[in-house]
Amino acid sequence: MSDQNDRAPEGKDLVAPLMSRRQAVKWGALGTVGLAAAGTACVQRGGPLAAGDTLKGGLAPGHGSHHDMMAVGELRRDSFDPTAFLTRFDYGRESTLPSGQTLREYDMEATEFELEVVPGVFFPAWGYNGQVPGPTIRCTEGDRLRVHFTNSGTHPHTIHFHGFHPANMDGAFEVVAPGRSYTYEFDAAPFGLHLYHCHTVPLKRHIHKGLYGAFIIDPKEGRPPARELVMVMNAFDTNFDGENEIYAVNSVAFHYQKHPIELRLGEPVRAYVVNLTEFDPINSFHLHGNFYRLYRTGTNLTHHEFTDNVMLCQGERAILEFTYDHEGPFLFHAHQSEFAELGWTGMFVVRGPAVG
Amino acid sequence: MADAAGVSRPDRTRTWLAALLPLVALLVFLLLFLRFGPAGVFTGSFPPVEELTITRVTLPDRGVLRVHAVNGGPAPVTVAQVLVDDASWVHTVDGSRTIGRLESREITIPYPWVEGEPVVVRLVTSTGLTFDKEVAVAVRTPAPDARYLTTFALLGLYAGVVPVFIGLLWFPFLRNLSQRWIEFFLSLTAGLLLFLGVDALAEAVELSALVPTAFQGLGLVLLGLVGTPLVLAAVGRRRRGGGSASPVYVAMLVALAIGLHNLGEGLAIGAAYASGEIALGSFLVIGFLLHNTTEGLAILAPLTKSRVTLGLLAVLGLLAGVPTIIGAWIGGFTYSPGWTALFFAIGAGAIVQVLVELARLFPGDEKGSIAAPLNVTGFLAGMLIMYLTGLLVTA
Ligand SMILES: [Cu+2]
């Protein structure tokens, strides 16, 4: 791994000798380019004209259309489907305790596998139940949760659930060695949108590798009916240099750009957005052609803000509620342009209401 | 005759068999090793060591980038995605995305690069490793058309050929000098050349770092540096049958060495121009002009006592100057750090041989010794001249 660590910066540095070797040359060149810019070049290739070209050129390749800023190819393995993940909620095995309390039991297993984070690029991931993000754990406030955790990986792991629970259910100190199991048991509270992740050191590596997921505790009275979507913002440092090469929602860069999420006109939509990006302190969710009601952490039933852009720190999350009144394609993406251009961008396609 | 053949044949067969036996044994051992040996230890649980070298990024047209990548590593590498300026970008590959060892590919990216600004291209392999290359100043890469050829011919002419001929105008002056001062100028020449040689060697070593590992950049430099003087020495020995070299031969050698050096410079200039590093500034031409005029002087120094025709001077001037043009042409179209490093190394190697031959031109006595104060002064002055004129070309 250290080998991989070193290589990328080295490759960058190797460019330097040739460049510096002819610095005087470059200095002369810059002068000439500068002079040229003052003259004809400016007129021929200046900003306004170039912009006009782009408009005339429409989506022609090489002129900066959204079709060019994109990963190539299709996923080779269909082991993880971000489209299916959007609407898949794991309510566990449901039963009733003698006290009348609802018991939900979940089986969680930490494993190691290769995750295709963009077509053709395989990331050596660690994840829960063979997927990144792990299953979206969902329950109702007051339910008893019993999570049977087995560590089938080669490193120690835990599950740290955000929320209320006793100290020994925290997943911070009860480190589960490879081949061992642990059962977390606690009552679900407070209601809201939370997350879970491994809390073994080094944290950056254990989280960034993929040991995380969304954790939804519904309020007892429930939320109004809506089309519900889970969106976990994440990123991958594929060359292990401490910076992400790939950004995504639900692990696969550009997935919802290539496979837009279909919405209906006038249909209430509720997005559960969790930021699990590592290495970058913040991420954001920007919606086109619309505004959403923002419920920070989902712990309050009245919304905090009506906006089209929310900034979320690492581990922060929010529930977004919106409805489209116009048909057509609408982008959603990080408003950090770099994140968007490295994969964290997607599209809703709004169609007319279903008949009946 | 039949008898002689009958006797020698079994002997020859036995010799051949003896030569082949180790080869057969090696082959058998290799097959056994691959089949049963512990090679799996090296390949088993580790990710393959990937190595990709972007040898060149060209900007053939507005809104188009072309990346030339070579796999110099031990294992095949699959280019999965391309990032330009930290954005994922569509692209096409001329052939399979999996690049075998020592294979190369061209990747074409429709990217709206901005004139005069830097562009960084990053290849992402299937294992997530990345390989980068920066174009410092984005300028459209010249197409190999008449205009480009003329431009570089003129540059080579101004910077390489004319100055060398101007330097040759010193000939009448040198001709009338006393032996003492001729030796001074020979020493000066040696100083000039030594400086050029070390400079060329440094450039060769620097460039060798850019060569894909499998092509062993330093090995190329070594081949050029050591091989060239050996070949030149062997050629020289054959020509003069063991005696001391003729002044004309030494002058030819000097011109050749300078020519090879200028070829390397031409390659670098052409490549720099093609990769947006340079746009022909008069500043640059002036630097090369001064630099190369002194090279003309160096060619003349061995000839002071010889009969010299204008034809010979022309040949010497062309030999030293024209490679600049050729180098610039090659460098602009098909630049490769490996070839350029090799040419610089050959230039440095040729200079080694020239220095040896120059030393032989000094009489052995005390007065004409290389260590005579005037000659030492000449030697140092030669290096100083190169240093000062070099300031105008490299920084
Ligand atoms: Cu862990």
Tab-separated table of N, CA, C and O in Angstrom, chain A residues 1 3-4 7-8 11-12 14-15 17-30 32-33 45 50 53 61-65 67-72 76 118-122 124 238-239 241 245 254 338 341-342, chain B residues 47 49-50 62-63 78 80-81 83 86-91 97 110-112 115-116 122 124-134 136-137 203 206-207 209-210 265 268 277-279 281 283-284 288 335 344 393-395:
chain	number	residue	atom	x	y	z
A	1	MET	N	0.824	-1.196	0.000
A	1	MET	CA	0.000	0.000	0.000
A	1	MET	C	0.863	1.252	0.000
A	1	MET	O	0.559	2.231	-0.665
A	3	ASP	N	3.524	1.562	-1.359
A	3	ASP	CA	3.988	1.661	-2.726
A	3	ASP	C	3.010	2.499	-3.551
A	3	ASP	O	3.392	3.374	-4.288
A	4	GLN	N	1.725	2.181	-3.342
A	4	GLN	CA	0.700	2.904	-4.086
A	4	GLN	C	0.654	4.357	-3.632
A	4	GLN	O	0.465	5.254	-4.418
A	7	ARG	N	3.273	6.456	-5.384
A	7	ARG	CA	3.406	6.544	-6.830
A	7	ARG	C	2.799	7.810	-7.420
A	7	ARG	O	3.428	8.478	-8.215
A	8	ALA	N	1.599	8.136	-7.007
A	8	ALA	CA	0.923	9.248	-7.678
A	8	ALA	C	1.675	10.570	-7.574
A	8	ALA	O	1.930	11.200	-8.583
A	11	GLY	N	4.682	10.529	-9.798
A	11	GLY	CA	4.373	10.750	-11.201
A	11	GLY	C	4.237	12.237	-11.500
A	11	GLY	O	4.672	12.710	-12.533
A	12	LYS	N	3.686	12.950	-10.563
A	12	LYS	CA	3.490	14.381	-10.738
A	12	LYS	C	4.846	15.088	-10.758
A	12	LYS	O	5.106	15.934	-11.587
A	14	LEU	N	7.716	14.001	-11.556
A	14	LEU	CA	8.566	13.687	-12.686
A	14	LEU	C	8.383	14.679	-13.819
A	14	LEU	O	9.234	14.820	-14.675
A	15	VAL	N	7.265	15.345	-13.794
A	15	VAL	CA	7.029	16.324	-14.843
A	15	VAL	C	7.963	17.514	-14.638
A	15	VAL	O	8.394	18.160	-15.583
A	17	PRO	N	11.249	18.145	-13.840
A	17	PRO	CA	12.562	18.410	-14.417
A	17	PRO	C	12.504	19.070	-15.791
A	17	PRO	O	13.160	20.073	-16.034
A	18	LEU	N	11.700	18.523	-16.666
A	18	LEU	CA	11.651	19.045	-18.025
A	18	LEU	C	11.130	20.481	-18.019
A	18	LEU	O	11.584	21.330	-18.763
A	19	MET	N	10.169	20.722	-17.132
A	19	MET	CA	9.585	22.051	-17.060
A	19	MET	C	10.621	23.055	-16.575
A	19	MET	O	10.857	24.078	-17.191
A	20	SER	N	11.267	22.723	-15.447
A	20	SER	CA	12.157	23.689	-14.836
A	20	SER	C	13.402	23.887	-15.693
A	20	SER	O	14.001	24.939	-15.699
A	21	ARG	N	13.727	22.842	-16.427
A	21	ARG	CA	14.922	22.864	-17.255
A	21	ARG	C	14.900	24.037	-18.233
A	21	ARG	O	15.908	24.590	-18.592
A	22	ARG	N	13.719	24.342	-18.656
A	22	ARG	CA	13.609	25.412	-19.651
A	22	ARG	C	12.770	26.551	-19.106
A	22	ARG	O	11.862	27.029	-19.756
A	23	GLN	N	13.079	26.914	-17.885
A	23	GLN	CA	12.238	27.963	-17.311
A	23	GLN	C	12.377	29.274	-18.064
A	23	GLN	O	11.402	29.993	-18.243
A	24	ALA	N	13.597	29.555	-18.505
A	24	ALA	CA	13.796	30.784	-19.271
A	24	ALA	C	12.970	30.731	-20.541
A	24	ALA	O	12.333	31.697	-20.941
A	25	VAL	N	12.964	29.547	-21.120
A	25	VAL	CA	12.190	29.329	-22.339
A	25	VAL	C	10.727	29.624	-22.067
A	25	VAL	O	10.048	30.326	-22.797
A	26	LYS	N	10.248	29.064	-20.930
A	26	LYS	CA	8.856	29.224	-20.565
A	26	LYS	C	8.545	30.688	-20.296
A	26	LYS	O	7.517	31.208	-20.687
A	27	TRP	N	9.515	31.333	-19.639
A	27	TRP	CA	9.335	32.738	-19.334
A	27	TRP	C	9.131	33.515	-20.619
A	27	TRP	O	8.223	34.324	-20.736
A	28	GLY	N	9.981	33.200	-21.597
A	28	GLY	CA	9.847	33.849	-22.899
A	28	GLY	C	8.494	33.524	-23.513
A	28	GLY	O	7.812	34.392	-24.045
A	29	ALA	N	8.089	32.247	-23.364
A	29	ALA	CA	6.831	31.799	-23.955
A	29	ALA	C	5.652	32.542	-23.350
A	29	ALA	O	4.767	33.023	-24.060
A	30	LEU	N	5.674	32.681	-22.042
A	30	LEU	CA	4.563	33.345	-21.372
A	30	LEU	C	4.456	34.777	-21.848
A	30	LEU	O	3.374	35.296	-22.061
A	32	THR	N	5.302	35.886	-24.728
A	32	THR	CA	4.745	35.886	-26.076
A	32	THR	C	3.250	35.620	-26.042
A	32	THR	O	2.471	36.269	-26.723
A	33	VAL	N	2.868	34.633	-25.217
A	33	VAL	CA	1.446	34.314	-25.110
A	33	VAL	C	0.682	35.530	-24.615
A	33	VAL	O	-0.386	35.865	-25.097
A	45	ARG	N	-10.540	34.252	-29.751
A	45	ARG	CA	-10.942	33.178	-28.859
A	45	ARG	C	-11.426	33.679	-27.512
A	45	ARG	O	-11.434	32.977	-26.539
A	50	ALA	N	-16.400	32.610	-27.272
A	50	ALA	CA	-16.333	31.178	-26.976
A	50	ALA	C	-17.678	30.704	-26.429
A	50	ALA	O	-18.161	29.636	-26.766
A	53	ASP	N	-20.046	30.251	-29.164
A	53	ASP	CA	-19.741	29.016	-29.871
A	53	ASP	C	-20.398	27.832	-29.183
A	53	ASP	O	-20.977	26.966	-29.810
A	61	PRO	N	-19.412	17.492	-29.026
A	61	PRO	CA	-18.294	17.087	-28.191
A	61	PRO	C	-17.188	18.137	-28.223
A	61	PRO	O	-16.999	18.805	-29.236
A	62	GLY	N	-16.481	18.261	-27.123
A	62	GLY	CA	-15.346	19.160	-27.088
A	62	GLY	C	-15.729	20.587	-26.770
A	62	GLY	O	-14.896	21.453	-26.715
A	63	HIS	N	-16.985	20.835	-26.560
A	63	HIS	CA	-17.376	22.196	-26.245
A	63	HIS	C	-18.025	22.293	-24.876
A	63	HIS	O	-18.791	23.203	-24.601
A	64	GLY	N	-17.705	21.334	-24.032
A	64	GLY	CA	-18.063	21.457	-22.635
A	64	GLY	C	-19.502	21.184	-22.294
A	64	GLY	O	-20.045	21.781	-21.394
A	65	SER	N	-20.169	20.281	-22.999
A	65	SER	CA	-21.522	19.938	-22.607
A	65	SER	C	-21.475	18.952	-21.445
A	65	SER	O	-20.448	18.367	-21.152
A	67	HIS	N	-22.537	16.182	-21.397
A	67	HIS	CA	-22.308	14.821	-21.877
A	67	HIS	C	-20.825	14.468	-21.912
A	67	HIS	O	-20.450	13.317	-21.932
A	68	ASP	N	-19.971	15.507	-21.952
A	68	ASP	CA	-18.526	15.260	-21.980
A	68	ASP	C	-17.985	15.046	-20.575
A	68	ASP	O	-17.059	14.278	-20.362
A	69	MET	N	-18.548	15.812	-19.609
A	69	MET	CA	-18.067	15.716	-18.240
A	69	MET	C	-18.752	14.504	-17.613
A	69	MET	O	-19.804	14.614	-17.025
A	70	MET	N	-18.157	13.348	-17.777
A	70	MET	CA	-18.850	12.104	-17.446
A	70	MET	C	-17.859	10.953	-17.460
A	70	MET	O	-16.875	11.019	-18.183
A	71	ALA	N	-18.174	9.929	-16.677
A	71	ALA	CA	-17.362	8.723	-16.748
A	71	ALA	C	-17.795	7.924	-17.964
A	71	ALA	O	-18.930	8.037	-18.415
A	72	VAL	N	-16.865	7.141	-18.506
A	72	VAL	CA	-17.220	6.332	-19.671
A	72	VAL	C	-17.584	4.908	-19.251
A	72	VAL	O	-17.156	4.432	-18.206
A	76	ARG	N	-19.355	-3.082	-14.818
A	76	ARG	CA	-19.163	-4.447	-15.309
A	76	ARG	C	-19.834	-5.458	-14.383
A	76	ARG	O	-20.233	-6.513	-14.788
A	118	VAL	N	-16.915	3.428	-10.112
A	118	VAL	CA	-17.191	4.104	-11.371
A	118	VAL	C	-16.843	3.025	-12.395
A	118	VAL	O	-16.037	2.156	-12.100
A	119	PRO	N	-17.480	3.011	-13.556
A	119	PRO	CA	-17.212	1.887	-14.463
A	119	PRO	C	-15.724	1.585	-14.642
A	119	PRO	O	-14.940	2.464	-14.991
A	120	GLY	N	-15.355	0.349	-14.317
A	120	GLY	CA	-13.982	-0.097	-14.538
A	120	GLY	C	-13.005	0.151	-13.418
A	120	GLY	O	-11.886	-0.329	-13.467
A	121	VAL	N	-13.406	0.908	-12.388
A	121	VAL	CA	-12.476	1.172	-11.281
A	121	VAL	C	-12.950	0.429	-10.037
A	121	VAL	O	-14.055	0.659	-9.545
A	122	PHE	N	-12.089	-0.455	-9.536
A	122	PHE	CA	-12.457	-1.326	-8.421
A	122	PHE	C	-11.757	-0.897	-7.147
A	122	PHE	O	-10.532	-0.829	-7.091
A	124	PRO	N	-10.918	-1.453	-3.163
A	124	PRO	CA	-10.872	-2.523	-2.160
A	124	PRO	C	-11.657	-2.120	-0.918
A	124	PRO	O	-11.109	-1.528	-0.002
A	238	THR	N	-9.109	6.472	-4.260
A	238	THR	CA	-8.730	5.193	-4.875
A	238	THR	C	-7.221	4.966	-4.898
A	238	THR	O	-6.779	3.830	-4.976
A	239	ASN	N	-6.420	6.024	-4.839
A	239	ASN	CA	-4.962	5.815	-4.846
A	239	ASN	C	-4.337	6.029	-3.466
A	239	ASN	O	-3.121	6.070	-3.327
A	241	ASP	N	-3.989	8.553	-1.419
A	241	ASP	CA	-3.097	9.698	-1.195
A	241	ASP	C	-3.740	10.739	-0.287
A	241	ASP	O	-3.249	11.855	-0.167
A	245	GLU	N	-10.659	10.635	-5.296
A	245	GLU	CA	-10.680	10.689	-6.755
A	245	GLU	C	-12.111	10.579	-7.270
A	245	GLU	O	-12.416	11.020	-8.372
A	254	PHE	N	-21.685	9.230	-10.968
A	254	PHE	CA	-22.520	9.540	-12.141
A	254	PHE	C	-23.684	8.567	-12.349
A	254	PHE	O	-24.347	8.616	-13.382
A	338	GLU	N	-16.173	20.682	-7.929
A	338	GLU	CA	-15.192	19.607	-8.086
A	338	GLU	C	-15.830	18.257	-7.754
A	338	GLU	O	-15.633	17.275	-8.470
A	341	GLU	N	-18.089	17.247	-10.544
A	341	GLU	CA	-17.394	16.824	-11.764
A	341	GLU	C	-16.632	15.518	-11.586
A	341	GLU	O	-16.218	14.894	-12.564
A	342	LEU	N	-16.447	15.119	-10.329
A	342	LEU	CA	-15.803	13.827	-10.086
A	342	LEU	C	-16.837	12.752	-9.757
A	342	LEU	O	-16.484	11.696	-9.270
B	47	PRO	N	-1.629	-6.663	-4.756
B	47	PRO	CA	-2.133	-6.050	-5.986
B	47	PRO	C	-0.956	-5.896	-6.950
B	47	PRO	O	0.175	-5.700	-6.518
B	49	VAL	N	1.786	-4.422	-9.359
B	49	VAL	CA	2.442	-3.121	-9.386
B	49	VAL	C	2.168	-2.498	-10.748
B	49	VAL	O	2.588	-3.013	-11.770
B	50	GLU	N	1.418	-1.434	-10.728
B	50	GLU	CA	1.068	-0.810	-12.004
B	50	GLU	C	1.962	0.383	-12.261
B	50	GLU	O	2.304	1.112	-11.350
B	62	ARG	N	-8.582	22.720	-31.240
B	62	ARG	CA	-9.373	23.378	-30.196
B	62	ARG	C	-10.304	22.337	-29.588
B	62	ARG	O	-10.989	21.624	-30.303
B	63	GLY	N	-10.320	22.276	-28.269
B	63	GLY	CA	-11.245	21.359	-27.622
B	63	GLY	C	-10.867	19.893	-27.715
B	63	GLY	O	-11.720	19.032	-27.500
B	78	THR	N	-5.010	-1.429	-16.854
B	78	THR	CA	-6.254	-1.078	-17.533
B	78	THR	C	-6.635	0.355	-17.204
B	78	THR	O	-6.836	0.695	-16.043
B	80	ALA	N	-9.231	2.902	-16.803
B	80	ALA	CA	-10.684	2.821	-16.658
B	80	ALA	C	-11.340	4.168	-16.904
B	80	ALA	O	-12.376	4.250	-17.559
B	81	GLN	N	-10.762	5.229	-16.345
B	81	GLN	CA	-11.373	6.554	-16.478
B	81	GLN	C	-10.290	7.588	-16.682
B	81	GLN	O	-9.123	7.347	-16.397
B	83	LEU	N	-9.496	11.731	-15.853
B	83	LEU	CA	-9.882	12.988	-15.221
B	83	LEU	C	-9.051	14.103	-15.856
B	83	LEU	O	-7.842	13.953	-16.017
B	86	ASP	N	-9.311	17.710	-12.678
B	86	ASP	CA	-10.177	17.229	-11.591
B	86	ASP	C	-11.634	17.098	-11.997
B	86	ASP	O	-12.541	17.358	-11.193
B	87	ALA	N	-11.873	16.699	-13.221
B	87	ALA	CA	-13.232	16.394	-13.651
B	87	ALA	C	-13.191	15.132	-14.503
B	87	ALA	O	-12.298	14.966	-15.329
B	88	SER	N	-14.149	14.258	-14.258
B	88	SER	CA	-14.244	13.033	-15.039
B	88	SER	C	-14.618	13.402	-16.462
B	88	SER	O	-15.503	14.223	-16.676
B	89	TRP	N	-13.955	12.812	-17.427
B	89	TRP	CA	-14.208	13.259	-18.795
B	89	TRP	C	-14.340	12.085	-19.756
B	89	TRP	O	-13.634	11.087	-19.627
B	90	VAL	N	-15.233	12.230	-20.734
B	90	VAL	CA	-15.380	11.175	-21.740
B	90	VAL	C	-14.131	11.172	-22.614
B	90	VAL	O	-13.427	12.169	-22.721
B	91	HIS	N	-13.845	10.022	-23.225
B	91	HIS	CA	-12.630	9.892	-24.017
B	91	HIS	C	-12.703	8.605	-24.826
B	91	HIS	O	-13.569	7.759	-24.583
B	97	ARG	N	-8.495	-1.073	-23.622
B	97	ARG	CA	-8.193	-0.262	-22.445
B	97	ARG	C	-7.094	-0.906	-21.613
B	97	ARG	O	-6.478	-0.246	-20.784
B	110	PRO	N	-12.246	14.923	-25.700
B	110	PRO	CA	-12.828	16.187	-26.164
B	110	PRO	C	-12.945	17.145	-24.990
B	110	PRO	O	-13.961	17.190	-24.312
B	111	TYR	N	-11.889	17.913	-24.753
B	111	TYR	CA	-11.867	18.787	-23.577
B	111	TYR	C	-11.663	20.242	-23.995
B	111	TYR	O	-10.716	20.550	-24.726
B	112	PRO	N	-12.533	21.132	-23.534
B	112	PRO	CA	-12.406	22.541	-23.924
B	112	PRO	C	-11.305	23.249	-23.148
B	112	PRO	O	-11.564	24.076	-22.295
B	115	GLU	N	-6.659	28.342	-23.838
B	115	GLU	CA	-5.380	28.813	-24.363
B	115	GLU	C	-4.576	29.531	-23.282
B	115	GLU	O	-5.075	30.418	-22.608
B	116	GLY	N	-3.320	29.119	-23.118
B	116	GLY	CA	-2.424	29.831	-22.206
B	116	GLY	C	-2.524	29.397	-20.757
B	116	GLY	O	-1.744	29.845	-19.926
B	122	ARG	N	-5.243	13.176	-15.807
B	122	ARG	CA	-5.018	12.106	-14.838
B	122	ARG	C	-5.713	10.845	-15.325
B	122	ARG	O	-6.914	10.868	-15.609
B	124	VAL	N	-6.995	7.110	-14.498
B	124	VAL	CA	-7.356	6.275	-13.353
B	124	VAL	C	-7.417	4.830	-13.850
B	124	VAL	O	-8.142	4.530	-14.798
B	125	THR	N	-6.636	3.960	-13.221
B	125	THR	CA	-6.621	2.565	-13.656
B	125	THR	C	-7.713	1.785	-12.933
B	125	THR	O	-8.349	2.291	-12.017
B	126	SER	N	-7.894	0.540	-13.338
B	126	SER	CA	-8.956	-0.274	-12.756
B	126	SER	C	-8.760	-0.490	-11.263
B	126	SER	O	-9.705	-0.754	-10.542
B	127	THR	N	-7.516	-0.378	-10.771
B	127	THR	CA	-7.290	-0.550	-9.335
B	127	THR	C	-7.363	0.778	-8.595
B	127	THR	O	-7.131	0.838	-7.403
B	128	GLY	N	-7.648	1.846	-9.327
B	128	GLY	CA	-7.805	3.139	-8.676
B	128	GLY	C	-6.518	3.942	-8.599
B	128	GLY	O	-6.522	5.061	-8.090
B	129	LEU	N	-5.399	3.382	-9.090
B	129	LEU	CA	-4.168	4.169	-9.108
B	129	LEU	C	-4.298	5.270	-10.158
B	129	LEU	O	-5.056	5.148	-11.114
B	130	THR	N	-3.528	6.349	-9.961
B	130	THR	CA	-3.638	7.462	-10.890
B	130	THR	C	-2.270	7.841	-11.434
B	130	THR	O	-1.269	7.709	-10.748
B	131	PHE	N	-2.260	8.295	-12.682
B	131	PHE	CA	-1.027	8.750	-13.322
B	131	PHE	C	-1.304	10.087	-13.985
B	131	PHE	O	-2.245	10.222	-14.758
B	132	ASP	N	-0.466	11.068	-13.646
B	132	ASP	CA	-0.757	12.453	-14.028
B	132	ASP	C	0.238	12.994	-15.031
B	132	ASP	O	1.379	12.543	-15.113
B	133	LYS	N	-0.205	14.018	-15.736
B	133	LYS	CA	0.708	14.800	-16.563
B	133	LYS	C	0.132	16.190	-16.700
B	133	LYS	O	-1.059	16.362	-16.937
B	134	GLU	N	1.004	17.175	-16.522
B	134	GLU	CA	0.539	18.544	-16.635
B	134	GLU	C	1.081	19.188	-17.906
B	134	GLU	O	2.257	19.052	-18.226
B	136	ALA	N	1.920	22.680	-19.021
B	136	ALA	CA	2.111	23.922	-18.274
B	136	ALA	C	1.381	25.092	-18.925
B	136	ALA	O	0.782	25.921	-18.244
B	137	VAL	N	1.435	25.168	-20.226
B	137	VAL	CA	0.772	26.249	-20.955
B	137	VAL	C	0.070	25.619	-22.154
B	137	VAL	O	0.719	25.101	-23.049
B	203	GLU	N	21.287	16.858	-18.531
B	203	GLU	CA	19.973	16.845	-19.176
B	203	GLU	C	19.541	15.410	-19.463
B	203	GLU	O	18.375	15.050	-19.290
B	206	GLU	N	18.432	13.825	-16.254
B	206	GLU	CA	17.128	14.354	-15.857
B	206	GLU	C	16.005	13.721	-16.689
B	206	GLU	O	14.995	13.294	-16.164
B	207	LEU	N	16.240	13.682	-17.997
B	207	LEU	CA	15.216	13.133	-18.891
B	207	LEU	C	15.008	11.645	-18.650
B	207	LEU	O	13.910	11.131	-18.817
B	209	ALA	N	14.697	10.140	-16.085
B	209	ALA	CA	13.692	9.910	-15.043
B	209	ALA	C	12.288	9.866	-15.632
B	209	ALA	O	11.368	9.328	-15.032
B	210	LEU	N	12.117	10.459	-16.810
B	210	LEU	CA	10.790	10.482	-17.433
B	210	LEU	C	10.537	9.255	-18.300
B	210	LEU	O	9.438	9.048	-18.779
B	265	GLU	N	19.348	19.502	-28.226
B	265	GLU	CA	18.718	20.787	-27.911
B	265	GLU	C	17.510	21.021	-28.810
B	265	GLU	O	16.468	21.491	-28.350
B	268	ALA	N	14.595	19.067	-27.680
B	268	ALA	CA	13.989	19.670	-26.498
B	268	ALA	C	13.186	20.909	-26.869
B	268	ALA	O	12.086	21.128	-26.360
B	277	GLU	N	5.316	24.817	-24.034
B	277	GLU	CA	6.277	25.411	-23.124
B	277	GLU	C	6.924	26.641	-23.724
B	277	GLU	O	7.571	27.414	-23.054
B	278	ILE	N	6.846	26.780	-24.996
B	278	ILE	CA	7.641	27.808	-25.646
B	278	ILE	C	6.885	28.367	-26.847
B	278	ILE	O	6.218	27.664	-27.553
B	279	ALA	N	6.956	29.620	-27.003
B	279	ALA	CA	6.508	30.213	-28.260
B	279	ALA	C	7.698	31.061	-28.668
B	279	ALA	O	8.301	31.717	-27.840
B	281	GLY	N	10.280	33.177	-28.853
B	281	GLY	CA	10.626	34.537	-28.468
B	281	GLY	C	11.990	34.876	-29.031
B	281	GLY	O	12.859	34.025	-29.125
B	283	PHE	N	14.123	36.487	-27.626
B	283	PHE	CA	14.971	36.294	-26.458
B	283	PHE	C	15.713	34.965	-26.534
B	283	PHE	O	16.917	34.866	-26.345
B	284	LEU	N	14.941	33.923	-26.857
B	284	LEU	CA	15.497	32.568	-26.893
B	284	LEU	C	16.524	32.449	-28.018
B	284	LEU	O	17.605	31.902	-27.843
B	288	PHE	N	20.565	31.348	-27.856
B	288	PHE	CA	21.200	30.260	-28.613
B	288	PHE	C	22.262	30.807	-29.552
B	288	PHE	O	23.290	30.176	-29.781
B	335	TYR	N	7.894	13.595	-29.867
B	335	TYR	CA	8.856	13.726	-28.777
B	335	TYR	C	8.833	12.492	-27.885
B	335	TYR	O	7.781	11.986	-27.534
B	344	PHE	N	21.264	13.226	-26.000
B	344	PHE	CA	22.103	14.031	-25.116
B	344	PHE	C	23.300	13.212	-24.624
B	344	PHE	O	24.426	13.704	-24.556
B	393	VAL	N	20.049	30.965	-22.037
B	393	VAL	CA	19.225	29.896	-22.608
B	393	VAL	C	18.491	29.117	-21.528
B	393	VAL	O	17.312	28.849	-21.628
B	394	THR	N	19.218	28.748	-20.484
B	394	THR	CA	18.588	27.969	-19.417
B	394	THR	C	18.658	28.769	-18.132
B	394	THR	O	19.561	29.578	-17.947
B	395	ALA	N	17.719	28.533	-17.287
B	395	ALA	CA	17.746	29.258	-16.021
B	395	ALA	C	17.616	28.280	-14.875
B	395	ALA	O	17.192	27.162	-15.077
